[in-house]
XYZ file of C-alpha atoms in Angstrom:
647
model
C 103.165 169.233 106.428
C 100.841 167.470 108.850
C 102.156 165.228 111.620
C 100.802 161.826 112.628
C 99.611 161.769 116.229
C 98.397 158.720 118.168
C 94.667 158.492 118.824
C 93.377 159.925 122.086
C 92.850 157.478 124.949
C 89.388 155.942 125.371
C 88.813 158.020 128.529
C 89.382 161.279 126.648
C 86.556 163.491 125.470
C 88.101 163.582 121.994
C 87.986 159.811 121.614
C 85.574 158.740 118.841
C 83.973 155.272 119.314
C 82.641 155.417 115.765
C 86.108 155.876 114.259
C 87.509 153.153 116.538
C 84.804 150.691 115.398
C 85.428 151.622 111.770
C 89.181 151.087 112.205
C 88.511 147.647 113.700
C 86.641 146.669 110.528
C 89.379 148.022 108.272
C 92.379 146.400 109.998
C 92.138 143.447 112.378
C 94.516 140.644 113.424
C 93.992 137.171 112.056
C 93.138 134.578 114.729
C 96.110 132.428 113.723
C 99.623 133.518 112.739
C 100.999 133.182 109.239
C 101.401 129.569 108.171
C 104.646 130.294 106.299
C 106.610 132.499 108.723
C 104.543 132.078 111.937
C 104.470 135.862 112.306
C 101.432 137.923 113.349
C 99.175 138.448 110.351
C 96.905 141.470 109.968
C 94.055 141.645 107.450
C 93.328 144.945 105.693
C 89.799 144.941 104.305
C 89.041 147.386 101.486
C 85.321 146.664 101.763
C 85.279 148.554 105.067
C 86.736 151.773 103.666
C 84.266 154.596 104.361
C 83.090 157.213 101.937
C 85.673 159.951 101.646
C 82.875 162.501 101.367
C 81.427 161.521 104.759
C 84.460 160.524 106.857
C 87.739 162.346 107.307
C 90.614 160.018 106.518
C 93.008 162.295 108.385
C 91.144 161.587 111.612
C 90.733 157.866 110.798
C 94.396 157.019 110.120
C 95.609 157.209 113.769
C 92.893 154.766 114.858
C 93.852 152.327 112.088
C 97.601 152.430 112.724
C 97.042 152.009 116.450
C 95.887 148.449 115.747
C 99.335 147.444 114.448
C 101.966 146.057 116.857
C 103.266 148.500 119.416
C 106.634 150.139 118.872
C 108.086 148.420 121.931
C 107.388 145.026 120.386
C 108.741 146.157 117.047
C 111.950 147.465 118.604
C 112.385 144.096 120.286
C 112.545 142.480 116.828
C 108.890 141.442 116.338
C 107.988 141.431 112.641
C 104.509 141.259 111.111
C 102.689 140.690 107.810
C 99.686 142.399 106.213
C 97.162 140.787 103.871
C 95.355 143.459 101.842
C 92.109 142.504 100.072
C 92.033 145.354 97.579
C 89.312 144.069 95.248
C 86.507 143.550 97.754
C 84.494 146.665 98.437
C 81.015 147.454 99.629
C 80.007 148.236 96.059
C 81.321 144.895 94.798
C 79.258 142.884 97.300
C 76.058 144.736 96.462
C 76.686 144.751 92.726
C 77.138 148.550 92.368
C 80.077 149.866 90.412
C 80.987 153.039 88.609
C 81.677 156.607 89.665
C 80.248 156.192 93.177
C 82.892 153.601 94.012
C 85.681 155.886 92.776
C 84.464 158.797 94.901
C 84.850 156.706 98.042
C 88.561 156.231 97.501
C 91.050 158.597 99.131
C 93.273 160.637 96.843
C 96.773 159.574 95.919
C 98.208 162.672 97.593
C 96.769 161.488 100.889
C 98.289 158.000 100.404
C 101.764 159.429 99.740
C 101.662 161.699 102.772
C 100.376 158.919 105.030
C 103.208 156.596 103.969
C 105.783 159.290 104.681
C 104.342 159.788 108.159
C 104.854 156.130 109.115
C 107.620 155.551 111.583
C 110.824 153.912 110.429
C 110.321 150.889 112.667
C 106.861 150.195 111.157
C 108.329 150.180 107.648
C 111.352 148.081 108.562
C 109.545 145.385 110.564
C 107.007 144.766 107.820
C 108.063 141.344 106.534
C 105.523 140.914 103.698
C 102.615 142.811 102.168
C 100.203 140.571 100.247
C 97.892 142.485 97.882
C 95.050 140.452 96.380
C 92.894 141.479 93.437
C 94.523 144.868 92.984
C 93.312 147.003 90.118
C 95.621 148.992 87.906
C 95.297 152.194 89.922
C 96.203 150.328 93.120
C 99.335 148.857 91.531
C 100.440 152.228 90.202
C 99.710 153.905 93.515
C 101.655 151.363 95.571
C 104.611 151.380 93.204
C 104.680 155.158 93.204
C 104.496 155.410 96.975
C 107.331 152.919 97.397
C 109.524 154.797 94.917
C 108.914 158.101 96.665
C 109.632 156.516 100.027
C 113.010 155.229 98.973
C 112.190 152.054 96.997
C 113.489 149.593 99.604
C 110.043 148.221 100.374
C 109.245 147.081 96.833
C 110.773 143.651 97.484
C 108.286 143.072 100.330
C 105.192 143.488 98.137
C 103.539 140.504 96.442
C 100.667 141.076 93.995
C 98.242 138.170 93.565
C 95.187 137.788 91.381
C 92.978 135.970 93.871
C 92.784 133.760 96.933
C 94.077 130.743 95.017
C 97.385 132.575 94.613
C 97.949 132.402 98.371
C 97.875 128.607 98.264
C 100.604 128.695 95.638
C 102.752 130.821 97.958
C 102.323 128.424 100.878
C 99.714 130.428 102.821
C 96.882 128.263 104.195
C 93.637 129.992 103.298
C 91.723 127.715 105.677
C 93.354 129.478 108.641
C 92.342 132.991 107.547
C 89.355 134.929 108.839
C 88.200 136.377 105.531
C 85.220 138.761 105.359
C 82.084 137.694 103.553
C 82.501 140.273 100.801
C 85.874 138.833 99.797
C 84.401 135.373 99.211
C 81.543 136.830 97.173
C 83.951 138.758 94.958
C 86.111 135.644 94.490
C 83.058 133.613 93.473
C 81.973 136.160 90.895
C 85.497 136.494 89.554
C 85.730 132.731 88.942
C 82.400 132.790 87.135
C 83.581 135.561 84.850
C 86.744 133.578 84.097
C 84.688 130.515 83.166
C 85.429 128.461 86.301
C 89.211 129.044 86.254
C 90.806 129.240 89.645
C 88.778 126.351 90.989
C 90.472 123.510 92.830
C 92.444 121.086 90.691
C 89.862 118.317 91.106
C 87.109 120.546 89.698
C 89.222 121.707 86.738
C 89.994 118.086 85.783
C 86.300 117.131 85.875
C 86.622 114.964 88.972
C 84.378 114.949 91.974
C 85.686 117.288 94.623
C 86.406 115.944 98.105
C 83.513 116.667 100.492
C 83.053 117.225 104.185
C 79.467 118.389 104.679
C 77.189 118.064 101.644
C 76.324 114.781 99.927
C 78.742 112.660 101.959
C 78.420 108.933 102.592
C 77.822 109.330 106.347
C 75.446 112.205 107.032
C 76.122 112.027 110.792
C 79.853 111.750 111.615
C 80.902 109.263 114.283
C 82.359 110.485 117.559
C 85.984 109.425 117.910
C 85.677 106.984 115.019
C 83.277 104.764 116.947
C 80.315 102.894 115.536
C 77.517 103.650 118.012
C 77.738 107.331 118.931
C 77.207 109.969 116.263
C 77.106 113.750 116.277
C 75.738 116.562 114.158
C 77.980 117.826 111.334
C 79.683 121.153 111.725
C 77.531 122.943 109.136
C 74.322 122.111 111.041
C 75.895 122.851 114.401
C 77.084 126.361 113.542
C 74.134 127.409 111.360
C 71.588 126.194 113.938
C 73.370 127.945 116.805
C 73.157 131.182 114.851
C 69.472 130.657 114.014
C 68.558 130.069 117.667
C 69.955 133.392 118.885
C 67.390 135.837 120.252
C 67.657 138.285 117.342
C 67.687 135.700 114.538
C 64.876 133.442 115.687
C 62.496 136.421 115.687
C 63.283 137.302 112.072
C 60.095 137.494 110.054
C 59.855 134.856 107.333
C 62.709 132.689 108.564
C 63.082 129.648 106.215
C 60.515 131.283 103.923
C 62.551 134.215 102.597
C 65.177 132.944 100.182
C 68.795 133.930 100.664
C 71.094 135.186 97.932
C 72.171 132.274 95.786
C 75.799 133.416 95.716
C 75.891 133.485 99.534
C 74.656 129.902 99.823
C 77.102 128.706 97.142
C 79.998 130.387 98.940
C 79.020 128.817 102.269
C 78.782 125.400 100.684
C 82.322 125.674 99.282
C 83.682 126.959 102.591
C 82.258 124.108 104.675
C 83.209 121.463 102.123
C 86.720 122.924 101.970
C 87.106 122.997 105.771
C 87.363 126.771 106.255
C 88.057 127.216 109.944
C 86.681 130.716 110.571
C 83.216 131.544 109.233
C 81.615 134.609 110.798
C 77.835 134.860 111.232
C 76.353 138.252 112.053
C 72.837 139.694 112.059
C 71.580 142.794 113.885
C 74.137 142.603 116.639
C 74.180 138.813 116.948
C 77.669 137.481 116.349
C 78.749 133.866 116.118
C 82.181 132.428 115.451
C 83.905 129.448 117.048
C 87.334 130.930 117.836
C 89.219 128.004 119.387
C 90.704 125.614 116.858
C 94.050 125.009 118.518
C 95.185 124.870 122.111
C 95.994 128.373 123.349
C 95.452 130.117 119.984
C 92.579 131.359 117.918
C 91.022 133.933 120.244
C 89.384 136.695 118.248
C 86.933 139.423 119.176
C 84.323 139.155 116.455
C 82.139 141.710 118.205
C 84.198 144.428 116.482
C 83.002 143.339 113.035
C 79.817 144.638 111.457
C 76.989 142.802 109.766
C 78.432 143.454 106.293
C 81.459 141.332 107.142
C 79.467 138.190 108.089
C 76.695 135.969 106.737
C 73.090 136.791 107.668
C 70.203 134.749 109.050
C 68.639 133.955 105.671
C 71.953 132.539 104.449
C 72.021 130.241 107.489
C 68.424 129.094 106.869
C 69.136 128.459 103.189
C 72.250 126.494 104.090
C 70.255 124.180 106.387
C 67.704 123.488 103.657
C 70.502 122.871 101.166
C 72.086 120.292 103.474
C 68.847 118.310 103.652
C 68.243 118.507 99.903
C 71.810 117.300 99.179
C 71.583 114.166 101.322
C 72.778 111.121 99.420
C 69.899 109.101 100.875
C 66.935 111.475 101.321
C 64.740 111.388 104.409
C 61.854 109.955 102.368
C 63.387 107.771 99.617
C 61.485 106.535 96.611
C 61.198 103.046 98.105
C 58.735 104.320 100.729
C 56.368 106.089 98.315
C 54.093 103.060 97.966
C 53.819 102.596 101.730
C 53.160 106.308 102.257
C 50.337 106.258 99.756
C 48.872 103.111 101.302
C 48.875 104.183 104.968
C 48.830 108.007 104.806
C 47.351 108.758 101.391
C 43.906 109.745 102.706
C 43.806 113.556 103.143
C 41.083 113.204 105.798
C 43.211 110.878 107.921
C 43.974 112.205 111.408
C 47.544 111.287 112.368
C 47.762 110.092 115.952
C 50.888 110.650 118.076
C 51.256 106.883 118.537
C 51.617 106.417 114.787
C 54.313 109.075 114.661
C 56.190 107.526 117.608
C 56.160 104.133 115.918
C 57.536 105.719 112.777
C 60.419 107.514 114.538
C 61.463 105.186 117.353
C 64.948 103.677 116.924
C 63.983 100.062 117.709
C 60.975 99.878 115.404
C 60.382 96.457 113.868
C 58.954 97.929 110.684
C 58.967 101.537 109.483
C 59.086 103.381 106.205
C 62.213 105.363 107.247
C 65.752 104.060 107.568
C 67.867 104.362 110.712
C 69.794 107.482 109.619
C 66.651 109.369 108.602
C 64.960 108.685 111.956
C 68.103 109.770 113.778
C 68.340 113.064 111.874
C 64.688 113.878 112.516
C 65.017 113.232 116.258
C 68.380 114.962 116.727
C 67.984 118.096 114.611
C 65.052 118.832 112.315
C 62.042 118.337 114.595
C 63.583 120.073 117.667
C 64.671 123.037 115.516
C 61.339 123.580 113.768
C 59.370 123.045 116.964
C 61.457 125.686 118.777
C 60.939 128.182 115.933
C 57.150 127.848 116.243
C 57.435 129.153 119.807
C 58.253 132.598 118.390
C 55.387 132.606 115.906
C 54.302 136.006 117.190
C 57.463 137.587 115.727
C 58.548 135.378 112.833
C 54.993 134.470 111.634
C 56.053 130.894 110.884
C 53.577 128.163 111.845
C 53.981 124.410 111.718
C 52.165 124.387 108.381
C 54.428 127.081 106.917
C 57.618 125.334 108.043
C 56.358 122.017 106.643
C 55.672 123.668 103.282
C 59.214 125.118 103.220
C 60.979 121.848 104.155
C 58.874 119.231 102.318
C 60.659 119.689 98.932
C 64.056 119.194 100.620
C 63.134 115.842 102.212
C 62.510 113.838 99.035
C 64.541 113.444 95.875
C 63.469 110.763 93.447
C 64.223 110.198 89.765
C 60.676 111.149 88.710
C 59.764 114.775 89.427
C 56.053 114.240 88.811
C 55.970 111.415 91.342
C 57.758 113.625 93.875
C 55.169 116.348 93.390
C 52.364 113.871 94.092
C 54.016 112.679 97.317
C 54.815 116.186 98.562
C 51.324 116.684 99.989
C 51.509 113.541 102.150
C 55.007 114.433 103.384
C 53.827 117.941 104.270
C 50.987 116.532 106.396
C 53.360 114.119 108.144
C 55.936 116.825 108.877
C 53.296 119.259 110.103
C 51.933 116.683 112.559
C 55.451 115.867 113.808
C 56.272 119.536 114.444
C 52.976 120.127 116.226
C 53.251 117.065 118.521
C 57.008 117.119 119.140
C 57.246 118.860 122.516
C 54.116 117.353 124.019
C 54.166 113.745 122.802
C 57.190 112.793 120.685
C 60.091 114.297 122.669
C 59.016 112.724 126.017
C 58.587 109.367 124.293
C 62.238 109.476 123.177
C 63.563 110.996 126.433
C 64.769 114.247 124.878
C 64.083 117.931 125.528
C 65.422 121.339 124.512
C 68.409 121.079 126.850
C 69.447 117.844 125.164
C 69.125 119.594 121.804
C 71.374 122.441 122.972
C 73.969 119.961 124.204
C 74.113 118.402 120.733
C 74.846 121.853 119.278
C 77.804 122.634 121.531
C 81.373 122.629 120.328
C 82.863 119.123 120.755
C 85.424 118.820 123.514
C 87.741 116.694 121.384
C 89.589 118.890 118.882
C 89.552 116.133 116.256
C 85.728 116.120 116.311
C 85.352 119.843 115.692
C 85.839 119.360 111.956
C 83.997 116.824 109.851
C 86.067 114.041 108.272
C 87.193 114.530 104.715
C 85.696 112.168 102.167
C 88.478 111.298 99.763
C 88.174 109.862 96.264
C 86.676 111.069 93.023
C 84.365 108.108 92.476
C 80.906 108.601 93.875
C 79.220 105.783 95.794
C 75.574 105.224 94.836
C 72.746 105.258 97.322
C 71.420 102.217 99.190
C 68.664 101.599 96.653
C 71.130 101.675 93.757
C 73.394 99.228 95.551
C 70.507 96.837 96.266
C 69.407 96.921 92.640
C 72.869 95.863 91.485
C 73.412 92.823 93.739
C 74.312 89.598 91.905
C 73.447 86.314 93.626
C 75.837 83.342 93.440
C 74.405 79.971 92.461
C 74.196 77.772 95.562
C 74.333 74.582 93.458
C 77.828 75.355 92.265
C 80.468 73.007 93.534
C 82.866 74.061 96.243
C 85.786 73.628 93.892
C 84.384 76.361 91.622
C 84.218 78.888 94.446
C 87.489 80.706 95.153
C 88.849 80.711 98.701
C 90.935 83.364 100.383
C 93.485 80.894 101.784
C 94.402 79.351 98.442
C 97.961 79.640 97.261
C 98.909 81.749 94.313
C 100.374 78.647 92.581
C 96.884 77.414 91.688
C 96.206 80.406 89.526
C 95.804 79.707 85.798
C 98.863 80.372 83.621
C 99.210 83.678 81.909
C 98.173 84.013 78.297
C 100.922 84.487 75.682
C 101.589 88.061 74.702
C 99.527 89.391 71.857
C 101.371 90.344 68.673
C 101.333 93.931 67.679
C 100.125 93.128 64.148
C 98.671 89.934 62.594
C 100.832 88.029 60.051
C 100.286 88.957 56.394
C 97.945 86.827 54.287
C 99.416 84.584 51.503
C 99.282 85.959 47.969
C 96.145 85.219 45.992
C 96.700 82.700 43.092
C 96.272 83.959 39.534
C 94.910 80.643 38.080
C 91.290 79.557 37.783
C 89.763 76.624 39.581
C 89.463 73.397 37.621
C 85.704 73.294 37.986
C 85.259 76.685 36.420
C 85.372 77.371 32.761
C 88.140 79.673 31.598
C 86.938 83.204 31.026
C 88.839 85.451 28.649
C 90.279 88.636 29.983
C 88.736 91.887 28.840
C 90.935 94.255 26.836
C 92.369 97.237 28.606
C 90.247 100.354 28.913
C 90.598 102.634 25.885
C 90.930 106.345 26.231
C 88.863 108.549 23.982
C 91.965 110.334 22.665
C 93.362 107.145 21.088
C 90.237 105.723 19.513
C 91.325 106.609 15.994
C 94.651 104.761 16.402
C 93.159 101.398 17.394
C 93.136 98.720 14.695
C 90.017 96.849 13.928
C 91.398 93.535 15.124
C 92.985 93.159 18.549
C 94.967 90.097 19.627
C 93.654 88.200 22.634
C 95.700 86.043 24.999
C 94.146 82.981 26.558
C 95.120 82.454 30.237
C 94.977 78.678 29.886
C 97.041 78.396 26.727
C 100.733 78.993 27.230
C 101.656 79.549 23.531
C 99.714 82.870 23.522
C 97.602 82.056 20.496
C 96.258 85.139 18.738
C 92.523 85.286 18.131
C 90.966 87.416 15.425
C 87.615 89.090 15.793
C 85.246 89.841 12.956
C 85.031 93.575 12.392
C 81.897 95.121 13.753
C 79.526 96.588 11.171
C 79.246 100.317 11.082
C 75.911 101.932 11.827
C 75.274 105.305 10.268
C 72.550 107.616 11.437
C 69.487 108.013 9.289
C 69.291 111.134 7.144
C 67.056 113.966 8.176
C 63.741 114.439 6.486
C 64.698 117.926 5.406
C 67.780 116.560 3.643
C 65.836 114.054 1.587
C 62.745 116.096 0.751
C 63.569 119.659 -0.165
C 61.629 122.622 -1.495
C 62.305 122.011 -5.222
C 60.258 123.251 -8.142
C 58.598 119.881 -8.551
C 56.036 118.816 -6.015
C 57.298 115.221 -6.028
C 60.208 114.456 -3.650
C 63.440 113.385 -5.298
C 64.831 110.021 -4.096
C 68.280 110.025 -2.647
C 70.992 108.292 -4.624
C 74.155 106.623 -3.358
C 76.371 107.742 -6.206
C 79.251 109.957 -5.269
C 78.093 109.952 -1.655
C 80.647 109.727 1.195
C 80.395 106.778 3.538
C 81.530 106.589 7.153
C 82.181 103.655 9.439
C 81.401 103.375 13.181
C 84.613 105.046 14.319
C 84.276 108.062 12.069
C 86.737 107.033 9.293
C 85.597 107.826 5.730
C 85.307 105.032 3.199
C 86.179 106.337 -0.263
C 85.093 103.315 -2.425
C 82.020 101.441 -1.274
C 81.569 97.848 -2.229
C 78.394 98.435 -4.165
C 76.110 101.333 -4.977
C 73.236 99.320 -3.652
C 72.947 98.473 -0.002
C 73.969 94.941 0.791
C 71.455 93.256 3.157
C 74.254 91.278 4.737
C 76.116 94.480 5.574
C 73.497 96.730 7.068
C 76.059 98.996 8.710
C 76.729 101.124 5.605
C 74.289 103.831 4.653
C 74.482 106.842 2.449
C 74.616 110.299 3.925
C 73.261 112.805 1.418
C 74.668 116.256 1.241
C 72.645 118.777 3.166
C 70.398 121.004 1.097
C 70.923 124.729 1.357
C 67.494 125.677 0.123
C 65.342 127.295 2.760
C 61.950 125.965 3.662
C 59.203 128.319 2.568
C 57.069 129.685 5.347
C 53.505 130.820 5.258
C 53.207 134.578 5.563
C 51.763 135.962 8.773
C 48.213 137.242 8.278
C 47.655 140.921 8.928
C 45.383 142.042 11.710
C 42.120 143.737 10.694
C 43.121 146.901 12.590
C 46.473 147.136 10.805
């Protein structure tokens, strides 16, 4: 049986920097302690596990375990917790799954032997092991290892489905330094579940609280004041990462689109107030570690590029922030003025015109105060500095204007926005080109002033953007102006309410409404005096009782109380006419025989036979009686069918 030895010292010839860097990606301490127990919290990242076919796990284990607390601290009573992200893997972030992912996993025999090699103090001082997104094989493996090791550690293991399960256990996810791959896997998992696992406000159909995107105040105020403003955190961190030496030389910056899932994840993280967001690209690392006094120091240089967000995600996030502004830089109200003054494509824009448009104390301009402030503080200095490295990134002022023009306007009519996009592109291109030489000196700013705006605020309260509470959305300035109702100035002063009036002058309360209205009085059964009395119709007769009805039916008058009986004259019976074949038959004589009424049955209108008619001759006054002759049984002769000449 193999024995677990500590890794060689860094000065030794057997020390492997590659295995040490890989172990730092697999297991690293969280910048802040656990929010529930205030114990040191270590994050175990499954996305950093190497391929078992390329790396020896036997040589890697000592480097990984060396990152846990030392035995001297553990013997002194120092406990610790481990948060294991088991679902996130390198294949999950890239979209690859299948047999290749299974081959990268170490065998279960290796896991059992490694657990048995752990010292007793490491097992005992482990306070809690959180396992998130574990598959079935991980659950079986962990349960089996714990049973073989004695079974005492099973009570310390907590299996959770996702990150939202940590919030239910009291762990603050905002204080965790989670790798990028974990957030991507969580986003895809929620999409597969149909949006389940979202915050409670989103599940109930309400508007989620915001910090960065689409807020009422695009530029937060410093210390709650009214005059001084600062850049929001999302622009401050993303711009600092874009201005690093490796990122600013990236070819196609702001032109190459980022992965949509990356931008969506970043938007949720900044709106939710995630404290630690790691940016990394080709050796450039960025993470603001200090969020509390004396805590939060973390060496992010040990993480690789796969664990952080790249340069294209930062560029896409900046464009998304501008496109999500509640009041766009160029609102619809300025379209008419833009077309009037800058609609000519051959017009040469002078720097003086641009200065008059952007200066803060302008008497008249097509842009509002916030839009001019954003252009001077962030957008124009950033794009102008990127054009300095055109030799590497191949982004000119024209190319940057084409990329940002769609994000600066957002009107209700898309066709109208497309028509105005050309004029906005020409304006933005001229501003970027003349910023350093003409516009920045006119406003008393330079690149050093721009860098000072991007620094981490000294006041801890200003490091995070204020949270915008409430589910009801506030419309833009144009929508508010269109809904203003003017009060009539001619109204008397007594009709206008005052704030200092007493509550006794209020009108009395209305009586309570009944649950149901009172029933209506019964309808009378008598006729009005002006109307003539109308006899009631007899009841409806069923077809099965027609033969039992007498010929005369008594009627009751509604106006006469003695119920006088009225007699009706019997209706004459109408018999159907005889058929022609019954009267004229095929007899020996050619002359038709007339029908006689002797010994012929008679029928009335209701189908009752009359045995003795009144007279053998038809009475003209009683036309309802007719004779029905007996049907003749003689067949009608038919003409033979002629034979065909061929037959």
